Coordinates of C-alpha atoms and ligand atoms in Angstrom, one line a residue:
Chain A
M1 CA 238.5 -14.0 57.2
D2 CA 236.7 -15.9 59.9
G3 CA 233.0 -15.1 59.9
G4 CA 231.7 -12.8 62.5
V5 CA 233.9 -13.3 65.6
T6 CA 234.5 -10.0 67.2
Y7 CA 235.7 -8.6 70.5
Q8 CA 234.9 -5.1 69.5
R9 CA 233.8 -2.5 72.0
F10 CA 231.2 0.2 71.4
P11 CA 232.3 3.2 73.4
K12 CA 229.8 5.9 74.4
L13 CA 230.7 9.6 74.0
K14 CA 229.2 12.8 75.2
I15 CA 230.4 16.3 74.6
R16 CA 230.1 18.4 77.7
E17 CA 231.4 21.7 76.5
M18 CA 232.7 23.0 73.2
R19 CA 234.4 26.1 72.0
D20 CA 236.7 26.6 69.0
D21 CA 239.8 26.1 71.2
V22 CA 238.5 23.8 73.9
V23 CA 236.4 20.7 74.0
K24 CA 235.5 18.6 77.0
F25 CA 233.9 15.2 76.6
E26 CA 233.1 12.0 78.4
L27 CA 234.3 8.7 77.0
R28 CA 232.8 5.6 78.4
E29 CA 232.9 1.8 77.9
T30 CA 236.4 1.5 76.7
D31 CA 239.7 1.2 78.5
A32 CA 242.7 3.4 79.4
S33 CA 244.7 2.1 76.5
M34 CA 242.3 3.6 74.0
A35 CA 242.0 6.9 76.0
N36 CA 245.8 7.1 76.2
A37 CA 246.4 6.3 72.6
L38 CA 244.0 9.1 71.6
R39 CA 245.7 11.5 73.9
R40 CA 249.2 10.6 72.6
V41 CA 248.1 10.9 69.0
M42 CA 246.5 14.3 69.6
I43 CA 249.7 15.6 71.1
A44 CA 252.4 14.0 68.9
E45 CA 250.9 12.7 65.7
V46 CA 248.2 14.9 64.3
P47 CA 249.9 17.0 61.6
T48 CA 249.9 20.7 61.4
V49 CA 251.8 23.3 59.3
A50 CA 254.7 25.3 60.9
I51 CA 257.5 27.4 59.6
D52 CA 260.5 25.1 59.0
L53 CA 263.0 27.0 56.9
V54 CA 263.9 30.7 57.2
E55 CA 266.0 32.8 54.8
I56 CA 267.0 36.0 56.4
E57 CA 267.6 38.9 54.0
V58 CA 268.2 41.7 56.5
N59 CA 268.3 41.4 60.3
S60 CA 269.6 44.4 62.2
T61 CA 267.4 43.6 65.3
V62 CA 268.7 42.7 68.7
L63 CA 267.8 39.0 68.2
N64 CA 270.1 36.8 66.2
D65 CA 268.9 35.0 63.0
E66 CA 268.5 31.6 64.6
F67 CA 266.6 33.0 67.6
I68 CA 264.1 34.6 65.2
A69 CA 263.9 31.5 63.1
H70 CA 263.0 29.5 66.2
R71 CA 260.4 32.0 67.2
L72 CA 258.8 31.9 63.8
G73 CA 258.6 28.1 63.9
L74 CA 256.6 28.2 67.1
I75 CA 253.9 30.5 65.7
P76 CA 250.7 28.4 65.2
L77 CA 249.4 28.5 61.6
T78 CA 245.9 27.5 60.6
S79 CA 246.3 23.9 59.5
D80 CA 242.9 22.6 58.4
R81 CA 244.6 21.6 55.1
A82 CA 247.4 19.6 56.9
M83 CA 245.6 16.3 56.9
S84 CA 245.4 16.3 53.1
M85 CA 248.9 17.8 52.5
R86 CA 252.1 15.8 51.8
F87 CA 255.2 15.7 54.0
S88 CA 258.0 17.4 52.0
R89 CA 260.1 14.4 52.5
D90 CA 257.7 12.2 50.5
C91 CA 256.6 14.8 48.0
D92 CA 257.5 13.8 44.5
A93 CA 256.4 17.0 43.0
C94 CA 259.2 19.2 44.4
D95 CA 262.2 19.4 46.6
G96 CA 260.4 21.1 49.4
D97 CA 261.4 24.6 48.3
G98 CA 258.2 26.4 49.1
Q99 CA 257.0 26.6 45.5
C100 CA 255.0 23.4 45.8
E101 CA 251.3 23.5 46.6
F102 CA 251.2 19.9 47.9
C103 CA 253.7 20.3 50.7
S104 CA 254.7 23.9 51.5
V105 CA 253.6 27.4 52.0
E106 CA 255.8 30.5 51.6
F107 CA 255.8 33.5 53.9
H108 CA 257.3 37.0 53.7
L109 CA 258.1 39.4 56.4
R110 CA 259.3 43.0 56.0
A111 CA 259.5 45.5 58.8
K112 CA 261.5 48.6 59.5
C113 CA 261.2 51.1 62.3
L114 CA 261.3 54.7 61.1
T115 CA 260.2 56.5 64.2
D116 CA 261.3 56.9 67.8
Q117 CA 258.4 54.7 68.9
T118 CA 259.3 51.1 69.4
L119 CA 257.8 48.9 66.6
D120 CA 256.4 45.5 67.5
V121 CA 256.9 42.9 64.7
T122 CA 254.2 40.4 65.2
S123 CA 252.7 37.3 63.5
K124 CA 250.4 39.8 61.7
D125 CA 253.3 41.0 59.7
L126 CA 253.8 37.6 58.1
Y127 CA 252.4 37.5 54.6
S128 CA 251.3 34.1 53.4
S129 CA 251.2 32.9 49.8
D130 CA 248.2 30.7 50.8
H131 CA 245.2 32.3 52.4
T132 CA 244.2 28.9 54.1
V133 CA 247.6 28.8 56.0
V134 CA 248.0 32.0 58.0
P135 CA 249.1 32.8 61.6
V136 CA 246.4 32.0 64.1
D137 CA 244.3 35.1 64.9
F138 CA 243.8 35.4 68.7
S139 CA 242.0 38.7 68.6
D140 CA 238.8 39.0 70.6
P141 CA 235.7 39.4 68.3
N142 CA 234.2 41.6 71.1
E143 CA 237.1 44.0 70.9
P144 CA 237.7 44.5 67.2
G145 CA 240.1 47.4 67.7
E146 CA 242.6 45.4 69.7
Q147 CA 245.4 43.8 67.7
R148 CA 246.7 40.6 69.2
G149 CA 249.4 39.2 67.0
I150 CA 252.2 37.2 68.6
I151 CA 255.3 39.4 69.1
I152 CA 258.3 38.1 67.2
V153 CA 260.7 41.0 67.9
K154 CA 260.7 44.7 68.8
L155 CA 262.5 47.3 66.7
R156 CA 264.0 50.7 67.6
R157 CA 264.6 53.5 65.1
G158 CA 266.6 52.3 62.1
Q159 CA 266.4 48.5 62.8
E160 CA 265.0 46.3 60.1
L161 CA 263.9 42.7 59.6
R162 CA 263.4 41.2 56.2
L163 CA 263.0 37.4 55.5
R164 CA 261.4 34.6 53.6
A165 CA 260.1 31.6 55.4
I166 CA 258.8 28.2 54.3
A167 CA 256.1 26.4 56.3
R168 CA 255.8 22.6 56.0
K169 CA 253.6 19.8 57.2
G170 CA 254.9 18.0 60.3
I171 CA 254.0 16.2 63.5
G172 CA 254.8 16.9 67.2
K173 CA 257.0 13.8 67.4
D174 CA 259.4 15.5 65.0
H175 CA 259.3 18.9 66.8
A176 CA 256.9 20.3 69.4
K177 CA 256.2 23.3 67.1
W178 CA 254.0 21.0 65.0
S179 CA 251.9 19.9 67.9
P180 CA 248.3 21.1 67.5
A181 CA 247.6 20.4 71.2
A182 CA 248.1 23.0 74.0
T183 CA 247.0 20.4 76.5
V184 CA 245.2 17.1 76.3
T185 CA 244.3 15.4 79.5
F186 CA 241.9 12.7 80.7
M187 CA 240.9 11.7 84.2
Y188 CA 239.1 8.7 85.5
E189 CA 235.6 9.4 86.7
P190 CA 235.6 8.9 90.5
M191 CA 232.9 6.9 92.2
I192 CA 232.4 8.3 95.7
R193 CA 230.3 6.4 98.3
I194 CA 229.8 7.8 101.7
N195 CA 229.0 5.3 104.4
E196 CA 225.8 7.0 105.8
D197 CA 225.7 4.9 109.0
L198 CA 229.1 6.0 110.0
M199 CA 228.6 9.5 108.9
E200 CA 225.4 9.9 110.9
N201 CA 227.4 9.2 114.1
L202 CA 229.8 12.1 113.5
S203 CA 229.3 15.4 115.3
L204 CA 228.8 18.5 113.1
E205 CA 232.2 19.6 114.1
D206 CA 233.8 16.3 113.1
K207 CA 231.9 16.4 109.8
R208 CA 233.2 19.9 109.2
S209 CA 236.8 19.0 109.8
W210 CA 236.5 15.9 107.7
V211 CA 235.0 17.9 104.8
E212 CA 237.8 20.5 105.1
S213 CA 240.5 17.8 105.0
S214 CA 240.0 17.5 101.3
P215 CA 242.4 20.0 99.5
T216 CA 239.7 20.4 96.8
K217 CA 236.1 21.1 97.3
V218 CA 234.6 17.7 96.8
F219 CA 232.2 17.5 99.8
D220 CA 230.0 20.0 101.6
I221 CA 227.5 20.0 104.5
D222 CA 223.9 20.6 103.6
P223 CA 222.9 23.7 105.7
V224 CA 219.4 22.4 106.3
T225 CA 219.9 18.7 106.9
Q226 CA 223.5 19.0 108.2
Q227 CA 224.3 15.9 106.1
V228 CA 227.6 15.5 104.3
V229 CA 227.0 15.6 100.5
V230 CA 229.2 15.2 97.5
V231 CA 229.1 18.5 95.6
D232 CA 231.8 17.9 92.9
P233 CA 233.1 14.4 92.5
E234 CA 235.4 15.5 89.7
A235 CA 237.2 17.9 91.9
Y236 CA 238.7 14.9 93.6
T237 CA 242.4 14.5 92.7
Y238 CA 242.9 11.0 94.1
D239 CA 244.9 12.5 96.9
D240 CA 243.5 10.1 99.6
E241 CA 243.4 12.9 102.1
V242 CA 239.8 12.3 103.2
I243 CA 240.5 8.6 103.5
K244 CA 243.5 9.2 105.7
K245 CA 241.4 11.7 107.7
A246 CA 238.7 9.2 108.3
E247 CA 241.3 6.7 109.5
A248 CA 242.8 9.3 111.8
M249 CA 239.4 10.0 113.2
G250 CA 239.0 6.3 114.0
K251 CA 236.3 5.9 111.3
P252 CA 237.9 3.8 108.5
G253 CA 235.5 3.1 105.7
L254 CA 233.7 6.4 106.2
V255 CA 234.1 7.0 102.5
E256 CA 235.0 4.7 99.6
I257 CA 236.4 6.2 96.5
E258 CA 237.2 4.2 93.4
A259 CA 238.2 5.2 89.9
K260 CA 235.8 3.9 87.3
E261 CA 238.2 2.2 85.0
D262 CA 236.1 2.5 81.8
S263 CA 235.0 6.1 82.1
F264 CA 237.2 9.1 81.2
I265 CA 236.7 12.8 81.1
F266 CA 238.8 14.5 78.4
T267 CA 239.9 18.1 78.2
V268 CA 241.4 19.0 74.8
E269 CA 242.8 22.4 74.2
S270 CA 244.1 23.4 70.8
T271 CA 246.8 25.9 69.9
G272 CA 244.4 27.3 67.3
A273 CA 246.0 25.4 64.4
V274 CA 242.8 23.3 64.1
K275 CA 239.6 23.5 66.1
A276 CA 239.7 21.4 69.2
S277 CA 236.8 19.2 67.9
Q278 CA 238.6 18.7 64.7
L279 CA 241.7 17.7 66.6
V280 CA 239.8 14.8 68.2
L281 CA 238.5 13.7 64.8
N282 CA 241.9 14.0 63.2
A283 CA 243.4 11.9 66.1
I284 CA 240.8 9.1 65.5
E285 CA 241.7 9.2 61.8
I286 CA 245.4 9.1 62.4
L287 CA 245.1 6.3 64.8
K288 CA 243.1 4.3 62.2
Q289 CA 245.9 5.0 59.7
K290 CA 248.5 3.8 62.2
L291 CA 246.7 0.6 62.8
D292 CA 246.3 0.0 59.1
A293 CA 250.0 0.4 58.7
V294 CA 250.8 -2.3 61.2
R295 CA 248.7 -5.0 59.4
L296 CA 250.7 -8.0 58.3
S297 CA 251.8 -7.8 54.7
D298 CA 250.8 -10.6 52.3
D299 CA 254.4 -11.8 51.8
T300 CA 254.9 -12.1 55.6
V301 CA 251.8 -14.3 55.8
E302 CA 252.9 -16.3 52.8
A303 CA 256.4 -16.9 54.1
D304 CA 254.8 -18.2 57.3
D305 CA 252.4 -20.6 55.5
Q306 CA 255.5 -22.1 53.8
F307 CA 257.2 -22.3 57.2
G308 CA 254.1 -24.0 58.6
E309 CA 254.2 -26.7 55.8
L310 CA 257.8 -27.2 56.3
G311 CA 257.2 -27.6 60.1
A312 CA 254.4 -30.1 59.4
H313 CA 256.7 -32.1 57.2
M314 CA 259.4 -32.2 59.8
R315 CA 257.0 -33.1 62.5
G316 CA 255.1 -35.7 60.4
G317 CA 258.3 -37.2 59.0
Chain B
M1 CA 276.6 18.2 63.2
N2 CA 276.4 14.4 63.3
A3 CA 273.1 14.2 65.1
P4 CA 270.7 11.6 63.6
D5 CA 267.8 13.0 61.7
R6 CA 264.7 13.5 63.8
Y7 CA 262.5 11.7 61.3
E8 CA 264.4 8.5 62.1
R9 CA 261.9 8.1 65.0
F10 CA 258.9 7.6 62.7
V11 CA 260.0 6.9 59.1
V12 CA 260.6 3.3 58.3
P13 CA 264.0 3.0 56.5
E14 CA 263.9 1.8 52.9
G15 CA 264.3 -1.9 52.7
T16 CA 263.0 -2.5 56.2
K17 CA 259.6 -4.2 56.8
K18 CA 257.1 -2.4 58.9
V19 CA 256.0 -5.6 60.6
S20 CA 258.0 -8.8 60.8
Y21 CA 256.9 -12.1 62.2
E22 CA 258.8 -14.7 64.0
R23 CA 257.4 -18.0 65.3
D24 CA 258.6 -19.3 68.6
T25 CA 260.8 -22.4 67.9
K26 CA 259.8 -24.1 71.1
I27 CA 256.2 -23.3 71.8
I28 CA 253.5 -24.0 69.4
N29 CA 251.1 -21.1 68.7
A30 CA 253.5 -18.6 70.1
A31 CA 255.1 -15.8 68.0
S32 CA 256.7 -12.4 68.2
F33 CA 255.8 -9.5 65.9
T34 CA 258.4 -6.7 65.5
V35 CA 256.8 -3.5 64.6
E36 CA 259.2 -0.8 63.3
R37 CA 258.8 2.9 64.2
E38 CA 255.9 2.4 66.6
D39 CA 255.7 2.9 70.4
H40 CA 253.4 2.6 73.4
T41 CA 250.5 4.2 71.4
I42 CA 250.1 1.1 69.2
G43 CA 251.8 -1.4 71.6
N44 CA 249.4 -0.8 74.5
I45 CA 246.1 -0.7 72.5
L46 CA 247.1 -3.9 70.7
R47 CA 248.0 -5.7 73.9
M48 CA 244.8 -4.7 75.6
Q49 CA 242.7 -5.6 72.7
L50 CA 244.4 -9.0 72.5
H51 CA 243.5 -9.6 76.1
R52 CA 239.8 -9.4 75.1
D53 CA 240.3 -12.5 72.9
P54 CA 239.6 -15.6 74.9
N55 CA 241.9 -17.7 72.7
V56 CA 244.9 -15.5 73.6
L57 CA 246.8 -17.1 76.5
F58 CA 249.4 -14.4 76.6
A59 CA 249.9 -11.1 74.9
G60 CA 252.5 -8.5 75.8
Y61 CA 254.6 -5.8 74.2
K62 CA 257.9 -4.2 74.9
L63 CA 259.8 -1.2 73.8
P64 CA 263.3 -2.7 74.0
H65 CA 265.1 0.6 74.2
P66 CA 264.1 4.3 73.8
L67 CA 266.6 4.8 71.0
Q68 CA 265.5 1.7 69.1
Y69 CA 262.4 2.9 67.4
K70 CA 260.4 -0.4 67.4
I71 CA 258.2 -2.5 69.6
I72 CA 257.9 -6.3 70.0
V73 CA 254.5 -7.8 70.5
R74 CA 254.4 -11.3 71.7
I75 CA 251.3 -13.5 71.4
H76 CA 250.6 -17.0 72.6
T77 CA 247.2 -18.5 71.7
A78 CA 245.2 -21.7 72.3
S79 CA 245.2 -24.2 69.5
Q80 CA 241.9 -23.0 68.0
S81 CA 243.6 -19.8 67.1
S82 CA 247.0 -18.6 66.0
P83 CA 249.1 -15.6 66.8
M84 CA 248.6 -14.2 63.3
Q85 CA 244.8 -14.7 63.5
A86 CA 244.7 -13.0 66.9
Y87 CA 246.9 -10.1 65.7
N88 CA 244.7 -9.5 62.7
Q89 CA 241.5 -9.8 64.8
A90 CA 242.8 -7.3 67.3
I91 CA 243.6 -4.7 64.5
N92 CA 240.2 -5.3 62.9
D93 CA 238.3 -4.9 66.2
L94 CA 240.2 -1.7 67.1
D95 CA 239.6 -0.3 63.6
K96 CA 235.9 -0.9 64.0
E97 CA 235.9 0.6 67.5
L98 CA 237.5 3.8 66.1
D99 CA 234.9 3.9 63.3
H100 CA 232.2 3.7 66.0
L101 CA 234.0 6.4 68.0
K102 CA 234.2 8.8 65.0
N103 CA 230.6 8.3 64.4
A104 CA 229.6 9.0 68.0
F105 CA 231.8 12.1 68.1
E106 CA 230.3 13.5 64.9
I107 CA 226.7 12.9 66.2
E108 CA 227.6 14.8 69.4
L109 CA 229.3 17.5 67.3
A110 CA 226.2 18.0 65.2
K111 CA 224.0 18.2 68.4
H112 CA 226.3 20.9 69.9
S113 CA 226.7 22.9 66.7
R114 CA 222.9 23.2 66.6
E115 CA 222.8 24.5 70.2
Y116 CA 225.1 27.4 69.6
Ligands
ZN401 ZN1 256.2 19.3 47.4

């Protein structure tokens, strides 16, 4: 449109730690609105697949049908395909009945207890029609013998559960069962400056009681030099306790702590529906799509151009 | 029984425009954009990005009511620009920032995948 004018930012990013279910990263040189938009999208707008419709054939368990249907909905399913799937409500290939490859996945569960031993019905008893969408496996690769499915219900002798379930694509805004995020948080990186001149004048005992006034272990005393040092700035919870303590000791300004407004430390934990790193990438993609959707349509711009001419006529006479 | 459908929060009803634009009748270069089915996620990044534009004299958004699923973005610009121009500019800049972010994340991801 107009050549080259831009107020774009170029944020810096650094991954600190990464596992399948958790990623921690630093985001710098942007503002809280961007950090918060990413957080909000990860929690409420990145799609996953979850059970949304349950047809109970037999249920002689102690839990009622709707209770079981609710529990099934909350089981995380592997959702790497969700970004490219369709929402059942906009799928034109079907009526969302579970037979459609574009928008739904069918599950079956059959369990009956035939012994005096209590039978656990777990997410491992759910049989999927699609091998890419299955209940998340939490078993520890170091202990292959241990089965760790999510318990749905327990059966005693003679009790039975038989059902068909349909999983659909959805987002956390609709129902929390579709949220791929266990937790997404960010904190401002703290800048902690100790006034060394004031600190020098404190007795060791005063230093110690000041260091201990912080509820989290942010400061410590170097055993050799007996100087107060910052050991873990990120442990600071912006509780102001050390600042109040300094004032109470008659040493205001002993320490200055400010939140760097353009630096954020993110912790992203996934439910297992998608990898935590993929969750971040999907959130960026979804946010881009959202922005694209709020662009002005051509007819709006045209209508305004006409309005502008009309206005010019009226003003110009 | 008569609860509204949950998707009403994020699906734009048929026949409704996603974004509508209304010029201010009294102030030149001022206008309101009503964005249907959006909330603080979009409202706040748009507002903050608009503040980076020196031609923008005022930019703000409001979510009028938690059960009215829309936001109103109000922009007032200097005469060199216009609310529409500033609005488009903000979206383009945010879009490019997200492209950059995606790239940066993927580079970091590749680095970390090699380490493990
Ligand atoms: Zn379909």
